Amino acid sequence: GAGVSQSPRYKVAKRGQDVALRCDPISGHVSLFWYQQALGQGPEFLTYFQNEAQLDKSGLPSDRFFAERPEGSVSTLKIQRTQQEDSAVYLCASSSRGTYLDTGELFFGEGSRLTVL
Amino acid sequence: AQSVTQLGSHVSVSEGALVLLRCNYSSSVPPYLFWYVQYPNQGLQLLLKYTSAATLVKGINGFEAEFKKSETSFHLTKPSAHMSDAAEYFCAVSDGFGNEKLTFGTGTRLTIIP
């Protein structure tokens, strides 16, 4: 497809399980962002990649959260020992340029909804 | 630190009436400001953006927003609401290059009354 693809769309995990969420950005896109959107809230920044380099991970809420983009394309967000407060929609976004602010061309995926029981 | 405040978590307007969704921002530098729309079970879609050019910005679907520095506001308007405008709307701010992450507001759910 032409858009940002995320999988799985829905994930139910038992507390303490590890989960991995995948993001396939638009082909050739340099920048990739992860956001966390809790129920009834706006998205909150987690981390940012430019190609394979993780330039900002200041939003990761704890050391249980880890993101990678080893070849500068697909990215994986991993959450270890999930807790109930991790329940949220995890959004991925990508942009064709290192700086999307002037073009506004930041494309979001539909998100992965994680429910931790 | 940058932040945005969206006044009114729920707004209802009649079809054909004016839509006004409020957003106030806080930023230590001239900001980049955005409005996004989110339909159920869909990703965020850009409506419009302000990047220090014209203060009145026109976006898609008939929406526009005006940047008012003196009021630190970036309110979203549409002259005549349509049923298809029912969605969640998010205002977002970025401090710019070198800090490109977006800080979003908590969102406003717009309901259109037939």
PDB file of C-alpha atoms in Angstrom:
ATOM      1  CA  GLY A   1       0.000   0.000   0.000  1.00  0.00           C
ATOM      2  CA  ALA A   2       0.962   3.637  -0.338  1.00  0.00           C
ATOM      3  CA  GLY A   3       0.486   4.623   3.299  1.00  0.00           C
ATOM      4  CA  VAL A   4       2.137   3.947   6.640  1.00  0.00           C
ATOM      5  CA  SER A   5       1.305   0.415   7.690  1.00  0.00           C
ATOM      6  CA  GLN A   6       1.220  -0.760  11.289  1.00  0.00           C
ATOM      7  CA  SER A   7       0.811  -4.255  12.689  1.00  0.00           C
ATOM      8  CA  PRO A   8      -0.808  -5.743  14.549  1.00  0.00           C
ATOM      9  CA  ARG A   9      -3.813  -3.441  14.506  1.00  0.00           C
ATOM     10  CA  TYR A  10      -5.007  -4.924  17.776  1.00  0.00           C
ATOM     11  CA  LYS A  11      -3.014  -6.680  20.469  1.00  0.00           C
ATOM     12  CA  VAL A  12      -4.179  -8.062  23.787  1.00  0.00           C
ATOM     13  CA  ALA A  13      -1.443  -8.943  26.235  1.00  0.00           C
ATOM     14  CA  LYS A  14      -1.418 -10.275  29.736  1.00  0.00           C
ATOM     15  CA  ARG A  15       0.401  -8.140  32.245  1.00  0.00           C
ATOM     16  CA  GLY A  16       4.064  -9.038  32.229  1.00  0.00           C
ATOM     17  CA  GLN A  17       4.198 -10.185  28.609  1.00  0.00           C
ATOM     18  CA  ASP A  18       6.504  -8.628  26.052  1.00  0.00           C
ATOM     19  CA  VAL A  19       5.001  -7.119  22.897  1.00  0.00           C
ATOM     20  CA  ALA A  20       6.432  -5.914  19.601  1.00  0.00           C
ATOM     21  CA  LEU A  21       4.677  -3.418  17.359  1.00  0.00           C
ATOM     22  CA  ARG A  22       5.761  -2.950  13.781  1.00  0.00           C
ATOM     23  CA  CYS A  23       5.721   0.103  11.552  1.00  0.00           C
ATOM     24  CA  ASP A  24       6.260   0.039   7.800  1.00  0.00           C
ATOM     25  CA  PRO A  25       6.755   3.658   6.727  1.00  0.00           C
ATOM     26  CA  ILE A  26       6.133   4.939   3.237  1.00  0.00           C
ATOM     27  CA  SER A  27       8.969   3.715   1.039  1.00  0.00           C
ATOM     28  CA  GLY A  28      11.931   6.086   1.048  1.00  0.00           C
ATOM     29  CA  HIS A  29      10.776   8.126   3.999  1.00  0.00           C
ATOM     30  CA  VAL A  30      13.680   9.374   6.086  1.00  0.00           C
ATOM     31  CA  SER A  31      11.964  10.417   9.298  1.00  0.00           C
ATOM     32  CA  LEU A  32       9.948   8.114  11.528  1.00  0.00           C
ATOM     33  CA  PHE A  33       8.113   8.976  14.741  1.00  0.00           C
ATOM     34  CA  TRP A  34       6.334   6.906  17.389  1.00  0.00           C
ATOM     35  CA  TYR A  35       3.521   8.393  19.479  1.00  0.00           C
ATOM     36  CA  GLN A  36       1.401   6.938  22.273  1.00  0.00           C
ATOM     37  CA  GLN A  37      -2.281   7.877  22.458  1.00  0.00           C
ATOM     38  CA  ALA A  38      -4.124   6.944  25.631  1.00  0.00           C
ATOM     39  CA  LEU A  39      -7.914   6.800  25.612  1.00  0.00           C
ATOM     40  CA  GLY A  40      -9.399  10.274  25.418  1.00  0.00           C
ATOM     41  CA  GLN A  41      -6.014  11.961  25.111  1.00  0.00           C
ATOM     42  CA  GLY A  42      -3.906  13.466  22.382  1.00  0.00           C
ATOM     43  CA  PRO A  43      -0.897  11.612  21.012  1.00  0.00           C
ATOM     44  CA  GLU A  44       2.273  11.908  23.071  1.00  0.00           C
ATOM     45  CA  PHE A  45       5.731  11.744  21.533  1.00  0.00           C
ATOM     46  CA  LEU A  46       7.798   8.664  22.252  1.00  0.00           C
ATOM     47  CA  THR A  47      10.781   8.626  19.914  1.00  0.00           C
ATOM     48  CA  TYR A  48      12.154   9.857  16.562  1.00  0.00           C
ATOM     49  CA  PHE A  49      14.427   8.302  13.945  1.00  0.00           C
ATOM     50  CA  GLN A  50      16.184   9.829  11.013  1.00  0.00           C
ATOM     51  CA  ASN A  51      17.141   6.889   8.835  1.00  0.00           C
ATOM     52  CA  GLU A  52      18.547   4.327  11.285  1.00  0.00           C
ATOM     53  CA  ALA A  53      19.658   6.887  13.855  1.00  0.00           C
ATOM     54  CA  GLN A  54      17.471   7.376  16.896  1.00  0.00           C
ATOM     55  CA  LEU A  55      17.801  11.119  17.396  1.00  0.00           C
ATOM     56  CA  ASP A  56      15.360  11.587  20.246  1.00  0.00           C
ATOM     57  CA  LYS A  57      14.026   9.055  22.714  1.00  0.00           C
ATOM     58  CA  SER A  58      13.082  11.487  25.411  1.00  0.00           C
ATOM     59  CA  GLY A  59       9.427  10.451  25.371  1.00  0.00           C
ATOM     60  CA  LEU A  60       9.914   6.776  26.145  1.00  0.00           C
ATOM     61  CA  PRO A  61       8.184   6.414  29.526  1.00  0.00           C
ATOM     62  CA  SER A  62      10.494   3.803  31.008  1.00  0.00           C
ATOM     63  CA  ASP A  63      13.351   1.456  30.225  1.00  0.00           C
ATOM     64  CA  ARG A  64      10.735  -1.168  29.383  1.00  0.00           C
ATOM     65  CA  PHE A  65      10.176   0.668  26.105  1.00  0.00           C
ATOM     66  CA  PHE A  66      12.643   0.182  23.287  1.00  0.00           C
ATOM     67  CA  ALA A  67      12.513   1.174  19.621  1.00  0.00           C
ATOM     68  CA  GLU A  68      14.744   0.298  16.708  1.00  0.00           C
ATOM     69  CA  ARG A  69      15.030   0.924  12.990  1.00  0.00           C
ATOM     70  CA  PRO A  70      18.131  -1.058  12.044  1.00  0.00           C
ATOM     71  CA  GLU A  71      18.058  -0.590   8.276  1.00  0.00           C
ATOM     72  CA  GLY A  72      16.428   2.800   8.162  1.00  0.00           C
ATOM     73  CA  SER A  73      13.060   1.539   6.978  1.00  0.00           C
ATOM     74  CA  VAL A  74      10.862  -0.733   9.123  1.00  0.00           C
ATOM     75  CA  SER A  75      10.726   0.149  12.802  1.00  0.00           C
ATOM     76  CA  THR A  76       9.744  -1.923  15.807  1.00  0.00           C
ATOM     77  CA  LEU A  77       8.547  -0.632  19.152  1.00  0.00           C
ATOM     78  CA  LYS A  78       9.068  -3.192  21.877  1.00  0.00           C
ATOM     79  CA  ILE A  79       7.488  -3.084  25.308  1.00  0.00           C
ATOM     80  CA  GLN A  80       8.838  -5.462  27.915  1.00  0.00           C
ATOM     81  CA  ARG A  81       6.909  -6.702  30.948  1.00  0.00           C
ATOM     82  CA  THR A  82       3.758  -4.860  29.923  1.00  0.00           C
ATOM     83  CA  GLN A  83       1.709  -3.054  32.555  1.00  0.00           C
ATOM     84  CA  GLN A  84      -1.924  -1.958  32.474  1.00  0.00           C
ATOM     85  CA  GLU A  85      -0.880   1.667  32.065  1.00  0.00           C
ATOM     86  CA  ASP A  86       0.739   0.729  28.756  1.00  0.00           C
ATOM     87  CA  SER A  87      -2.730   0.219  27.250  1.00  0.00           C
ATOM     88  CA  ALA A  88      -3.007   2.764  24.451  1.00  0.00           C
ATOM     89  CA  VAL A  89      -2.932   3.221  20.706  1.00  0.00           C
ATOM     90  CA  TYR A  90       0.609   3.422  19.385  1.00  0.00           C
ATOM     91  CA  LEU A  91       0.891   5.623  16.303  1.00  0.00           C
ATOM     92  CA  CYS A  92       3.697   5.638  13.790  1.00  0.00           C
ATOM     93  CA  ALA A  93       4.331   8.536  11.402  1.00  0.00           C
ATOM     94  CA  SER A  94       6.817   9.053   8.603  1.00  0.00           C
ATOM     95  CA  SER A  95       8.056  11.878   6.412  1.00  0.00           C
ATOM     96  CA  SER A  96      10.077  12.011   3.217  1.00  0.00           C
ATOM     97  CA  ARG A  97      12.412  14.704   4.440  1.00  0.00           C
ATOM     98  CA  GLY A  98      14.591  15.133   7.458  1.00  0.00           C
ATOM     99  CA  THR A  99      12.500  18.123   8.384  1.00  0.00           C
ATOM    100  CA  TYR A 100       8.826  17.946   7.615  1.00  0.00           C
ATOM    101  CA  LEU A 101       7.837  21.138   9.362  1.00  0.00           C
ATOM    102  CA  ASP A 102       7.752  23.329   6.265  1.00  0.00           C
ATOM    103  CA  THR A 103       5.958  20.833   4.062  1.00  0.00           C
ATOM    104  CA  GLY A 104       3.627  19.500   6.722  1.00  0.00           C
ATOM    105  CA  GLU A 105       3.905  16.155   5.023  1.00  0.00           C
ATOM    106  CA  LEU A 106       3.909  13.868   8.016  1.00  0.00           C
ATOM    107  CA  PHE A 107       1.877  10.749   7.376  1.00  0.00           C
ATOM    108  CA  PHE A 108       0.347   8.736  10.207  1.00  0.00           C
ATOM    109  CA  GLY A 109      -0.551   5.081  10.277  1.00  0.00           C
ATOM    110  CA  GLU A 110      -3.826   3.814  11.707  1.00  0.00           C
ATOM    111  CA  GLY A 111      -2.144   2.727  14.893  1.00  0.00           C
ATOM    112  CA  SER A 112      -1.758  -0.426  16.952  1.00  0.00           C
ATOM    113  CA  ARG A 113      -4.206  -0.684  19.819  1.00  0.00           C
ATOM    114  CA  LEU A 114      -2.622  -2.425  22.800  1.00  0.00           C
ATOM    115  CA  THR A 115      -4.766  -3.686  25.656  1.00  0.00           C
ATOM    116  CA  VAL A 116      -2.981  -5.057  28.708  1.00  0.00           C
ATOM    117  CA  LEU A 117      -5.109  -7.212  30.982  1.00  0.00           C
TER     118      LEU A 117
ATOM    119  CA  ALA B   1       8.603  23.837  26.941  1.00  0.00           C
ATOM    120  CA  GLN B   2       6.045  23.869  24.181  1.00  0.00           C
ATOM    121  CA  SER B   3       2.405  23.066  24.915  1.00  0.00           C
ATOM    122  CA  VAL B   4      -1.097  23.524  23.562  1.00  0.00           C
ATOM    123  CA  THR B   5      -4.439  23.871  25.286  1.00  0.00           C
ATOM    124  CA  GLN B   6      -7.661  22.999  23.535  1.00  0.00           C
ATOM    125  CA  LEU B   7     -10.690  24.535  25.212  1.00  0.00           C
ATOM    126  CA  GLY B   8     -13.710  22.272  25.084  1.00  0.00           C
ATOM    127  CA  SER B   9     -13.306  18.536  24.822  1.00  0.00           C
ATOM    128  CA  HIS B  10     -16.696  18.309  23.082  1.00  0.00           C
ATOM    129  CA  VAL B  11     -18.287  20.774  20.690  1.00  0.00           C
ATOM    130  CA  SER B  12     -21.675  20.365  19.030  1.00  0.00           C
ATOM    131  CA  VAL B  13     -22.885  22.512  16.163  1.00  0.00           C
ATOM    132  CA  SER B  14     -25.836  22.323  13.829  1.00  0.00           C
ATOM    133  CA  GLU B  15     -25.296  21.401  10.206  1.00  0.00           C
ATOM    134  CA  GLY B  16     -24.636  24.613   8.291  1.00  0.00           C
ATOM    135  CA  ALA B  17     -23.538  26.538  11.368  1.00  0.00           C
ATOM    136  CA  LEU B  18     -20.118  28.022  12.079  1.00  0.00           C
ATOM    137  CA  VAL B  19     -17.500  25.688  13.516  1.00  0.00           C
ATOM    138  CA  LEU B  20     -15.026  27.193  16.015  1.00  0.00           C
ATOM    139  CA  LEU B  21     -12.474  24.999  17.758  1.00  0.00           C
ATOM    140  CA  ARG B  22     -10.112  26.768  20.121  1.00  0.00           C
ATOM    141  CA  CYS B  23      -6.382  26.257  20.558  1.00  0.00           C
ATOM    142  CA  ASN B  24      -3.897  28.259  22.603  1.00  0.00           C
ATOM    143  CA  TYR B  25      -0.201  27.509  22.506  1.00  0.00           C
ATOM    144  CA  SER B  26       2.889  28.111  24.548  1.00  0.00           C
ATOM    145  CA  SER B  27       6.291  28.211  22.906  1.00  0.00           C
ATOM    146  CA  SER B  28       9.601  29.875  23.659  1.00  0.00           C
ATOM    147  CA  VAL B  29      10.325  30.440  19.973  1.00  0.00           C
ATOM    148  CA  PRO B  30       8.168  31.247  16.931  1.00  0.00           C
ATOM    149  CA  PRO B  31       6.154  28.079  16.668  1.00  0.00           C
ATOM    150  CA  TYR B  32       5.079  25.737  13.957  1.00  0.00           C
ATOM    151  CA  LEU B  33       1.362  25.035  14.502  1.00  0.00           C
ATOM    152  CA  PHE B  34      -0.806  22.304  13.070  1.00  0.00           C
ATOM    153  CA  TRP B  35      -4.378  21.087  13.107  1.00  0.00           C
ATOM    154  CA  TYR B  36      -5.020  17.383  12.562  1.00  0.00           C
ATOM    155  CA  VAL B  37      -8.301  15.493  12.200  1.00  0.00           C
ATOM    156  CA  GLN B  38      -8.855  11.914  13.304  1.00  0.00           C
ATOM    157  CA  TYR B  39     -11.790   9.848  12.133  1.00  0.00           C
ATOM    158  CA  PRO B  40     -12.709   6.700  14.084  1.00  0.00           C
ATOM    159  CA  ASN B  41     -10.132   3.933  13.719  1.00  0.00           C
ATOM    160  CA  GLN B  42      -8.088   5.999  11.302  1.00  0.00           C
ATOM    161  CA  GLY B  43      -4.760   7.764  11.462  1.00  0.00           C
ATOM    162  CA  LEU B  44      -4.299  11.486  11.913  1.00  0.00           C
ATOM    163  CA  GLN B  45      -4.740  13.599   8.798  1.00  0.00           C
ATOM    164  CA  LEU B  46      -3.276  17.071   8.385  1.00  0.00           C
ATOM    165  CA  LEU B  47      -5.892  19.814   8.011  1.00  0.00           C
ATOM    166  CA  LEU B  48      -3.582  22.808   7.874  1.00  0.00           C
ATOM    167  CA  LYS B  49      -0.337  24.252   9.191  1.00  0.00           C
ATOM    168  CA  TYR B  50       1.196  27.579  10.154  1.00  0.00           C
ATOM    169  CA  THR B  51       4.907  28.067   9.536  1.00  0.00           C
ATOM    170  CA  SER B  52       5.473  31.842   9.881  1.00  0.00           C
ATOM    171  CA  ALA B  53       4.151  32.828   6.458  1.00  0.00           C
ATOM    172  CA  ALA B  54       0.586  34.178   6.207  1.00  0.00           C
ATOM    173  CA  THR B  55      -1.202  34.409   9.532  1.00  0.00           C
ATOM    174  CA  LEU B  56      -4.478  33.207   8.000  1.00  0.00           C
ATOM    175  CA  VAL B  57      -4.021  29.659   6.870  1.00  0.00           C
ATOM    176  CA  LYS B  58      -6.415  27.770   4.643  1.00  0.00           C
ATOM    177  CA  GLY B  59      -6.618  24.010   4.786  1.00  0.00           C
ATOM    178  CA  ILE B  60      -8.563  21.152   3.359  1.00  0.00           C
ATOM    179  CA  ASN B  61     -12.322  20.644   3.518  1.00  0.00           C
ATOM    180  CA  GLY B  62     -13.020  24.365   3.913  1.00  0.00           C
ATOM    181  CA  PHE B  63     -11.226  24.780   7.236  1.00  0.00           C
ATOM    182  CA  GLU B  64      -9.011  27.722   8.090  1.00  0.00           C
ATOM    183  CA  ALA B  65      -7.117  28.991  11.115  1.00  0.00           C
ATOM    184  CA  GLU B  66      -5.676  32.321  12.128  1.00  0.00           C
ATOM    185  CA  PHE B  67      -2.394  32.710  13.990  1.00  0.00           C
ATOM    186  CA  LYS B  68      -2.633  35.490  16.583  1.00  0.00           C
ATOM    187  CA  LYS B  69       0.659  36.015  18.349  1.00  0.00           C
ATOM    188  CA  SER B  70      -0.746  38.571  20.796  1.00  0.00           C
ATOM    189  CA  GLU B  71      -3.325  36.037  21.965  1.00  0.00           C
ATOM    190  CA  THR B  72      -1.080  32.969  21.506  1.00  0.00           C
ATOM    191  CA  SER B  73      -3.998  31.398  19.690  1.00  0.00           C
ATOM    192  CA  PHE B  74      -4.542  29.316  16.578  1.00  0.00           C
ATOM    193  CA  HIS B  75      -8.288  28.697  16.464  1.00  0.00           C
ATOM    194  CA  LEU B  76      -9.814  26.519  13.750  1.00  0.00           C
ATOM    195  CA  THR B  77     -12.932  27.656  11.920  1.00  0.00           C
ATOM    196  CA  LYS B  78     -15.248  26.575   9.150  1.00  0.00           C
ATOM    197  CA  PRO B  79     -18.119  28.790   7.987  1.00  0.00           C
ATOM    198  CA  SER B  80     -20.656  26.019   7.442  1.00  0.00           C
ATOM    199  CA  ALA B  81     -20.519  22.629   9.146  1.00  0.00           C
ATOM    200  CA  HIS B  82     -21.162  19.445   7.222  1.00  0.00           C
ATOM    201  CA  MET B  83     -22.122  16.079   8.634  1.00  0.00           C
ATOM    202  CA  SER B  84     -18.845  14.653   7.371  1.00  0.00           C
ATOM    203  CA  ASP B  85     -16.930  17.038   9.671  1.00  0.00           C
ATOM    204  CA  ALA B  86     -17.822  14.941  12.711  1.00  0.00           C
ATOM    205  CA  ALA B  87     -14.472  13.749  14.078  1.00  0.00           C
ATOM    206  CA  GLU B  88     -11.779  14.404  16.684  1.00  0.00           C
ATOM    207  CA  TYR B  89      -9.603  17.454  16.086  1.00  0.00           C
ATOM    208  CA  PHE B  90      -6.129  17.961  17.500  1.00  0.00           C
ATOM    209  CA  CYS B  91      -4.030  21.090  17.665  1.00  0.00           C
ATOM    210  CA  ALA B  92      -0.261  20.550  17.766  1.00  0.00           C
ATOM    211  CA  VAL B  93       2.878  22.653  18.140  1.00  0.00           C
ATOM    212  CA  SER B  94       6.551  22.219  17.358  1.00  0.00           C
ATOM    213  CA  ASP B  95       9.432  24.436  18.362  1.00  0.00           C
ATOM    214  CA  GLY B  96      11.003  23.839  14.995  1.00  0.00           C
ATOM    215  CA  PHE B  97      14.161  22.433  13.542  1.00  0.00           C
ATOM    216  CA  GLY B  98      16.204  20.478  15.986  1.00  0.00           C
ATOM    217  CA  ASN B  99      13.107  19.706  18.023  1.00  0.00           C
ATOM    218  CA  GLU B 100      10.705  18.342  15.481  1.00  0.00           C
ATOM    219  CA  LYS B 101       8.469  16.329  17.737  1.00  0.00           C
ATOM    220  CA  LEU B 102       4.884  17.500  17.896  1.00  0.00           C
ATOM    221  CA  THR B 103       3.171  18.296  21.163  1.00  0.00           C
ATOM    222  CA  PHE B 104      -0.554  17.664  20.821  1.00  0.00           C
ATOM    223  CA  GLY B 105      -3.528  19.026  22.684  1.00  0.00           C
ATOM    224  CA  THR B 106      -6.042  16.703  24.298  1.00  0.00           C
ATOM    225  CA  GLY B 107      -8.398  17.002  21.353  1.00  0.00           C
ATOM    226  CA  THR B 108     -11.908  18.275  20.674  1.00  0.00           C
ATOM    227  CA  ARG B 109     -14.640  15.947  19.554  1.00  0.00           C
ATOM    228  CA  LEU B 110     -16.894  17.694  17.048  1.00  0.00           C
ATOM    229  CA  THR B 111     -20.488  16.515  16.732  1.00  0.00           C
ATOM    230  CA  ILE B 112     -22.744  17.792  13.953  1.00  0.00           C
ATOM    231  CA  ILE B 113     -26.443  18.022  14.710  1.00  0.00           C
ATOM    232  CA  PRO B 114     -28.670  17.368  11.679  1.00  0.00           C
TER     233      PRO B 114
END
